[in-house]
Amino acid sequence: MGQGLWRVARNQQLQQEGYSEQGYLTREQSRRMAASNISNANHRKQAQGGIDIYHLLKTRKSKEQEGFINLEMLPPELSFTILSYLNATDLCLASCVWQDLANDELLWQGLCKSTWGHCSIYNKNPPLGFSFRRLYMQLDEGSLTFNANPDEGVNYFMSKGILDDSPKEIAKFIFCTRTLNWKKLRIYLDERRDVLDDLVTLHNFRNQFLPNALREFFRHIHAPEERGEYLETLITKFSHRFCACNPDLMRELGLSPDAVYVLCYSLILLSIDLTSPHVKNKMSKREFIRNTRRAAQNISEDFVGHLYDNIYLIGHVAA
């Protein structure tokens, strides 16, 4: 009752001040006025030479039924940026619509160098009729051939002039390529020790902690599944390379390539012990320090303890 009397009194007051119920704006009228104000503001921006975002969005919305925007209508820089995010398959499909844009040499050159970081042909004057799109197809074909038969794959690259017949060039190609099957690569490197030597020298372990350097090494050169002569060769080459990259650290810690070799084997065994579900009684930090210092007595206890912590927190060095 009290609220009803209050409304009556309020309406009388508004009528005395010149207002009426019809004078109130509805929500729909408010929206129309706001839209009108926005439209006017956009017209003012357009008159002032500014970017009419509202008009662009409205035009784009009215053309949604036409499909994806035509890249040929965009600035070339923007079109190339959009196409650079496509892989080779999608870029070939895009060339069916935008032939001139999608067949641009810069796009295919970027695809080649992002997948195969080093090829001998990159540093040569391109022959007559050279095309990076054709080169991509040849690199892809050669990689598939390598993953089936490494020797045939390397011979294919040489026959096409993509790689020079040099252990160093082959090592650089392997080091900068991630599409090669690691099992086939391991077989190839086991047979081509000259390529393996050059591949090891491409690694830079300067100022790296030993377990982290070993992980990086085994990411490029996968360790064999079983212990044997090849694993011993890998660890020996890694030990000498690690010492060559860190001469000051080796003098400070009093380490030699033989001592690093022992530490690497200890890290591999510790990795297996801590990560294998078949090992129930895991090696403790104290046991690892005792066993390692027994094999290499001049290594400090703190340094060996840091090695254990790294494997315990980060994981296997050859996973």
Short mmCIF file of C-alpha atoms in Angstrom, two decimals:
data_model
loop_
_atom_site.label_atom_id
_atom_site.label_comp_id
_atom_site.label_asym_id
_atom_site.label_seq_id
_atom_site.Cartn_x
_atom_site.Cartn_y
_atom_site.Cartn_z
CA MET A 1 0.00 0.00 0.00
CA GLY A 2 2.82 2.35 0.96
CA GLN A 3 4.71 1.64 -2.29
CA GLY A 4 1.60 2.35 -4.37
CA LEU A 5 1.12 5.74 -2.70
CA TRP A 6 4.76 6.53 -3.28
CA ARG A 7 4.46 5.83 -7.05
CA VAL A 8 1.35 8.08 -7.31
CA ALA A 9 3.15 10.90 -5.54
CA ARG A 10 6.23 10.46 -7.74
CA ASN A 11 4.17 10.56 -10.96
CA GLN A 12 2.46 13.75 -9.84
CA GLN A 13 5.83 15.32 -9.15
CA LEU A 14 7.14 14.39 -12.61
CA GLN A 15 4.03 15.76 -14.29
CA GLN A 16 4.51 19.06 -12.49
CA GLU A 17 8.09 19.22 -13.78
CA GLY A 18 6.99 18.66 -17.39
CA TYR A 19 7.68 14.92 -17.65
CA SER A 20 5.29 12.15 -18.51
CA GLU A 21 5.43 8.39 -18.85
CA GLN A 22 5.72 8.83 -22.58
CA GLY A 23 8.80 10.94 -22.03
CA TYR A 24 10.78 7.99 -20.71
CA LEU A 25 13.02 6.26 -23.24
CA THR A 26 12.56 2.58 -23.72
CA ARG A 27 15.50 0.25 -23.90
CA GLU A 28 15.01 -0.18 -27.61
CA GLN A 29 15.09 3.57 -28.17
CA SER A 30 18.29 3.81 -26.10
CA ARG A 31 19.93 1.16 -28.21
CA ARG A 32 18.96 3.00 -31.39
CA MET A 33 20.39 6.24 -30.11
CA ALA A 34 23.64 4.53 -29.07
CA ALA A 35 23.96 2.88 -32.45
CA SER A 36 23.30 6.22 -34.13
CA ASN A 37 26.01 7.86 -32.03
CA ILE A 38 28.48 5.10 -32.93
CA SER A 39 27.63 5.45 -36.59
CA ASN A 40 28.10 9.20 -36.44
CA ALA A 41 31.43 8.75 -34.68
CA ASN A 42 32.56 6.32 -37.34
CA HIS A 43 31.56 8.77 -40.08
CA ARG A 44 33.56 11.46 -38.32
CA LYS A 45 36.62 9.15 -38.16
CA GLN A 46 36.24 8.39 -41.85
CA ALA A 47 36.01 12.06 -42.67
CA GLN A 48 39.14 12.68 -40.64
CA GLY A 49 41.09 10.05 -42.62
CA GLY A 50 41.11 7.41 -39.85
CA ILE A 51 40.53 3.65 -40.30
CA ASP A 52 36.82 2.87 -40.37
CA ILE A 53 36.92 -0.39 -38.40
CA TYR A 54 33.15 -0.51 -37.98
CA HIS A 55 32.60 -0.20 -41.72
CA LEU A 56 35.20 -2.91 -42.47
CA LEU A 57 33.64 -5.34 -40.01
CA LYS A 58 30.17 -4.62 -41.28
CA THR A 59 31.28 -5.19 -44.88
CA ARG A 60 33.08 -8.42 -43.91
CA LYS A 61 30.00 -9.67 -42.08
CA SER A 62 27.80 -9.05 -45.11
CA LYS A 63 30.21 -11.12 -47.25
CA GLU A 64 30.58 -14.11 -44.93
CA GLN A 65 28.64 -16.24 -47.37
CA GLU A 66 31.40 -15.71 -49.94
CA GLY A 67 33.91 -17.78 -47.91
CA PHE A 68 37.53 -17.05 -47.03
CA ILE A 69 38.90 -13.65 -47.95
CA ASN A 70 40.74 -13.46 -51.25
CA LEU A 71 44.47 -13.21 -50.48
CA GLU A 72 45.08 -11.48 -53.80
CA MET A 73 43.11 -8.51 -52.51
CA LEU A 74 45.47 -8.09 -49.53
CA PRO A 75 48.90 -6.43 -49.55
CA PRO A 76 51.53 -8.94 -50.74
CA GLU A 77 53.41 -8.79 -47.44
CA LEU A 78 50.29 -9.80 -45.52
CA SER A 79 49.42 -12.56 -48.01
CA PHE A 80 52.92 -14.07 -47.78
CA THR A 81 52.80 -13.91 -43.97
CA ILE A 82 49.53 -15.87 -43.94
CA LEU A 83 50.82 -18.48 -46.38
CA SER A 84 54.10 -18.88 -44.49
CA TYR A 85 52.21 -20.66 -41.69
CA LEU A 86 51.16 -23.48 -44.03
CA ASN A 87 52.98 -26.77 -44.43
CA ALA A 88 53.95 -28.13 -47.83
CA THR A 89 50.70 -30.04 -48.38
CA ASP A 90 48.49 -27.06 -47.56
CA LEU A 91 50.69 -24.75 -49.61
CA CYS A 92 50.23 -27.02 -52.64
CA LEU A 93 46.47 -26.88 -52.10
CA ALA A 94 46.63 -23.11 -51.78
CA SER A 95 48.44 -22.91 -55.12
CA CYS A 96 45.28 -24.28 -56.76
CA VAL A 97 43.54 -21.05 -55.76
CA TRP A 98 46.35 -18.50 -55.54
CA GLN A 99 48.91 -19.89 -57.96
CA ASP A 100 51.21 -16.88 -58.12
CA LEU A 101 51.26 -16.37 -54.34
CA ALA A 102 51.58 -19.99 -53.19
CA ASN A 103 54.30 -20.81 -55.73
CA ASP A 104 56.51 -17.97 -54.60
CA GLU A 105 60.14 -19.08 -54.19
CA LEU A 106 60.55 -17.39 -50.81
CA LEU A 107 57.79 -19.50 -49.27
CA TRP A 108 59.29 -22.77 -50.50
CA GLN A 109 62.78 -21.67 -49.56
CA GLY A 110 61.55 -21.12 -46.00
CA LEU A 111 59.97 -24.58 -45.94
CA CYS A 112 63.17 -26.21 -47.17
CA LYS A 113 65.46 -24.49 -44.69
CA SER A 114 63.12 -24.93 -41.73
CA THR A 115 62.96 -28.70 -42.30
CA TRP A 116 66.45 -29.38 -43.66
CA GLY A 117 68.64 -26.74 -42.06
CA HIS A 118 71.76 -27.49 -44.09
CA CYS A 119 72.29 -28.69 -47.63
CA SER A 120 75.34 -28.21 -49.80
CA ILE A 121 73.16 -26.77 -52.56
CA TYR A 122 72.18 -23.82 -50.34
CA ASN A 123 75.72 -22.44 -50.64
CA LYS A 124 76.03 -22.85 -54.40
CA ASN A 125 74.84 -20.78 -57.32
CA PRO A 126 71.49 -22.28 -58.33
CA PRO A 127 71.50 -24.02 -61.72
CA LEU A 128 69.33 -22.89 -64.58
CA GLY A 129 65.67 -23.68 -63.92
CA PHE A 130 66.24 -24.22 -60.19
CA SER A 131 63.11 -24.19 -58.03
CA PHE A 132 62.86 -24.44 -54.25
CA ARG A 133 59.52 -26.17 -54.65
CA ARG A 134 61.17 -28.89 -56.72
CA LEU A 135 64.02 -29.01 -54.19
CA TYR A 136 61.51 -29.56 -51.38
CA MET A 137 60.03 -32.52 -53.22
CA GLN A 138 63.51 -33.98 -53.76
CA LEU A 139 64.48 -33.48 -50.11
CA ASP A 140 61.28 -35.13 -48.99
CA GLU A 141 61.83 -38.04 -51.39
CA GLY A 142 65.44 -38.41 -50.24
CA SER A 143 64.46 -38.41 -46.57
CA LEU A 144 61.90 -41.15 -47.17
CA THR A 145 64.53 -43.12 -49.04
CA PHE A 146 67.01 -42.64 -46.19
CA ASN A 147 64.46 -43.88 -43.67
CA ALA A 148 64.15 -47.07 -45.69
CA ASN A 149 67.81 -47.46 -46.66
CA PRO A 150 70.33 -44.87 -45.38
CA ASP A 151 72.98 -45.56 -48.02
CA GLU A 152 70.50 -45.22 -50.86
CA GLY A 153 69.13 -42.03 -49.31
CA VAL A 154 72.56 -40.40 -49.13
CA ASN A 155 73.34 -41.51 -52.69
CA TYR A 156 70.05 -39.97 -53.83
CA PHE A 157 70.97 -36.62 -52.29
CA MET A 158 74.37 -36.71 -53.98
CA SER A 159 72.92 -37.67 -57.35
CA LYS A 160 70.62 -34.63 -57.25
CA GLY A 161 73.45 -32.31 -56.24
CA ILE A 162 71.85 -31.63 -52.88
CA LEU A 163 74.80 -32.95 -50.85
CA ASP A 164 78.50 -33.09 -51.57
CA ASP A 165 80.32 -36.37 -51.14
CA SER A 166 82.02 -35.24 -47.93
CA PRO A 167 81.72 -36.63 -44.38
CA LYS A 168 81.57 -33.09 -43.02
CA GLU A 169 78.70 -32.09 -45.34
CA ILE A 170 76.78 -35.27 -44.53
CA ALA A 171 77.32 -34.64 -40.81
CA LYS A 172 76.00 -31.08 -41.11
CA PHE A 173 72.96 -32.35 -42.99
CA ILE A 174 72.21 -34.92 -40.28
CA PHE A 175 72.81 -32.40 -37.50
CA CYS A 176 70.31 -29.89 -38.95
CA THR A 177 67.62 -32.38 -40.00
CA ARG A 178 64.87 -33.81 -37.78
CA THR A 179 62.98 -35.92 -40.32
CA LEU A 180 65.44 -38.83 -40.39
CA ASN A 181 64.51 -42.06 -38.64
CA TRP A 182 66.73 -42.35 -35.58
CA LYS A 183 67.04 -46.13 -35.79
CA LYS A 184 68.24 -45.99 -39.39
CA LEU A 185 70.47 -43.08 -38.51
CA ARG A 186 72.06 -45.05 -35.69
CA ILE A 187 72.85 -47.90 -38.10
CA TYR A 188 74.32 -45.48 -40.63
CA LEU A 189 76.55 -43.73 -38.07
CA ASP A 190 77.74 -47.06 -36.72
CA GLU A 191 78.94 -47.91 -40.22
CA ARG A 192 80.24 -44.44 -41.11
CA ARG A 193 82.55 -43.53 -38.22
CA ASP A 194 84.07 -40.70 -40.29
CA VAL A 195 80.65 -39.02 -40.44
CA LEU A 196 80.20 -39.71 -36.71
CA ASP A 197 83.48 -37.93 -35.90
CA ASP A 198 82.41 -34.79 -37.77
CA LEU A 199 78.94 -34.96 -36.24
CA VAL A 200 80.37 -35.00 -32.72
CA THR A 201 82.52 -31.93 -33.42
CA LEU A 202 79.42 -29.95 -34.40
CA HIS A 203 78.20 -30.02 -30.78
CA ASN A 204 79.11 -27.14 -28.51
CA PHE A 205 78.97 -28.13 -24.83
CA ARG A 206 80.62 -25.00 -23.47
CA ASN A 207 79.39 -24.00 -19.98
CA GLN A 208 76.87 -26.86 -19.91
CA PHE A 209 76.32 -29.11 -16.92
CA LEU A 210 77.49 -32.62 -17.72
CA PRO A 211 74.08 -34.42 -17.59
CA ASN A 212 72.44 -31.70 -19.70
CA ALA A 213 75.23 -31.91 -22.28
CA LEU A 214 74.84 -35.68 -22.41
CA ARG A 215 71.09 -35.32 -23.00
CA GLU A 216 71.70 -32.93 -25.88
CA PHE A 217 74.26 -35.32 -27.34
CA PHE A 218 71.88 -38.27 -27.26
CA ARG A 219 69.09 -36.19 -28.80
CA HIS A 220 71.15 -35.91 -31.98
CA ILE A 221 72.96 -39.24 -31.79
CA HIS A 222 70.64 -41.80 -30.25
CA ALA A 223 72.17 -44.30 -27.87
CA PRO A 224 71.89 -48.00 -28.70
CA GLU A 225 69.37 -50.05 -26.78
CA GLU A 226 72.03 -52.37 -25.42
CA ARG A 227 75.53 -51.91 -24.11
CA GLY A 228 78.28 -52.67 -26.56
CA GLU A 229 81.16 -51.33 -28.56
CA TYR A 230 79.08 -48.61 -30.27
CA LEU A 231 77.91 -47.18 -26.94
CA GLU A 232 81.47 -47.14 -25.64
CA THR A 233 82.55 -45.31 -28.80
CA LEU A 234 79.82 -42.69 -28.36
CA ILE A 235 80.71 -42.04 -24.72
CA THR A 236 84.41 -41.86 -25.53
CA LYS A 237 83.85 -39.31 -28.30
CA PHE A 238 81.47 -37.32 -26.09
CA SER A 239 83.98 -37.25 -23.22
CA HIS A 240 86.75 -35.87 -25.38
CA ARG A 241 84.42 -33.29 -26.96
CA PHE A 242 83.07 -32.18 -23.58
CA CYS A 243 86.59 -31.68 -22.24
CA ALA A 244 87.61 -29.77 -25.38
CA CYS A 245 84.64 -27.41 -24.97
CA ASN A 246 85.30 -26.80 -21.24
CA PRO A 247 89.08 -26.68 -20.66
CA ASP A 248 88.84 -24.24 -17.72
CA LEU A 249 86.22 -26.35 -15.96
CA MET A 250 88.25 -29.50 -16.46
CA ARG A 251 91.30 -27.87 -14.84
CA GLU A 252 89.19 -26.50 -11.98
CA LEU A 253 87.58 -29.86 -11.21
CA GLY A 254 90.66 -31.89 -12.04
CA LEU A 255 88.80 -33.98 -14.60
CA SER A 256 90.21 -35.82 -17.59
CA PRO A 257 88.43 -37.47 -20.54
CA ASP A 258 88.74 -40.80 -18.72
CA ALA A 259 87.08 -39.36 -15.62
CA VAL A 260 84.28 -37.87 -17.70
CA TYR A 261 83.87 -41.27 -19.35
CA VAL A 262 83.36 -42.87 -15.92
CA LEU A 263 80.86 -40.18 -14.92
CA CYS A 264 78.87 -40.66 -18.11
CA TYR A 265 78.57 -44.39 -17.51
CA SER A 266 77.54 -43.70 -13.92
CA LEU A 267 74.86 -41.27 -15.11
CA ILE A 268 73.46 -43.77 -17.59
CA LEU A 269 73.31 -46.52 -14.95
CA LEU A 270 71.72 -44.13 -12.45
CA SER A 271 69.15 -43.07 -15.06
CA ILE A 272 68.16 -46.67 -15.65
CA ASP A 273 68.01 -47.35 -11.92
CA LEU A 274 65.79 -44.36 -11.10
CA THR A 275 63.46 -44.55 -14.10
CA SER A 276 63.00 -48.28 -14.61
CA PRO A 277 59.80 -49.71 -13.07
CA HIS A 278 61.55 -53.07 -12.71
CA VAL A 279 64.04 -51.73 -10.18
CA LYS A 280 62.33 -51.78 -6.79
CA ASN A 281 65.16 -50.61 -4.55
CA LYS A 282 66.30 -47.33 -6.06
CA MET A 283 69.85 -46.16 -5.60
CA SER A 284 70.18 -43.51 -2.91
CA LYS A 285 72.21 -40.35 -3.27
CA ARG A 286 74.73 -41.58 -0.72
CA GLU A 287 75.19 -44.87 -2.59
CA PHE A 288 75.70 -43.07 -5.90
CA ILE A 289 78.31 -40.76 -4.40
CA ARG A 290 80.15 -43.68 -2.80
CA ASN A 291 80.15 -45.83 -5.95
CA THR A 292 81.16 -42.97 -8.25
CA ARG A 293 83.99 -41.71 -6.07
CA ARG A 294 85.27 -45.23 -5.76
CA ALA A 295 85.75 -45.28 -9.56
CA ALA A 296 87.00 -41.69 -9.80
CA GLN A 297 88.55 -40.68 -6.52
CA ASN A 298 89.58 -37.12 -7.41
CA ILE A 299 85.97 -35.96 -7.96
CA SER A 300 84.44 -33.88 -5.18
CA GLU A 301 81.48 -35.18 -3.23
CA ASP A 302 79.43 -32.03 -3.88
CA PHE A 303 79.87 -32.31 -7.64
CA VAL A 304 78.75 -35.95 -7.67
CA GLY A 305 75.80 -35.02 -5.47
CA HIS A 306 74.70 -32.38 -8.00
CA LEU A 307 74.86 -35.03 -10.72
CA TYR A 308 72.49 -37.24 -8.74
CA ASP A 309 70.07 -34.35 -8.14
CA ASN A 310 69.95 -33.57 -11.85
CA ILE A 311 69.00 -37.12 -12.82
CA TYR A 312 66.52 -37.37 -9.95
CA LEU A 313 64.74 -34.12 -10.89
CA ILE A 314 65.01 -34.04 -14.71
CA GLY A 315 65.20 -37.70 -15.70
CA HIS A 316 67.07 -40.06 -18.00
CA VAL A 317 70.08 -38.73 -19.90
CA ALA A 318 69.51 -40.99 -22.89
CA ALA A 319 65.72 -41.18 -23.06
#
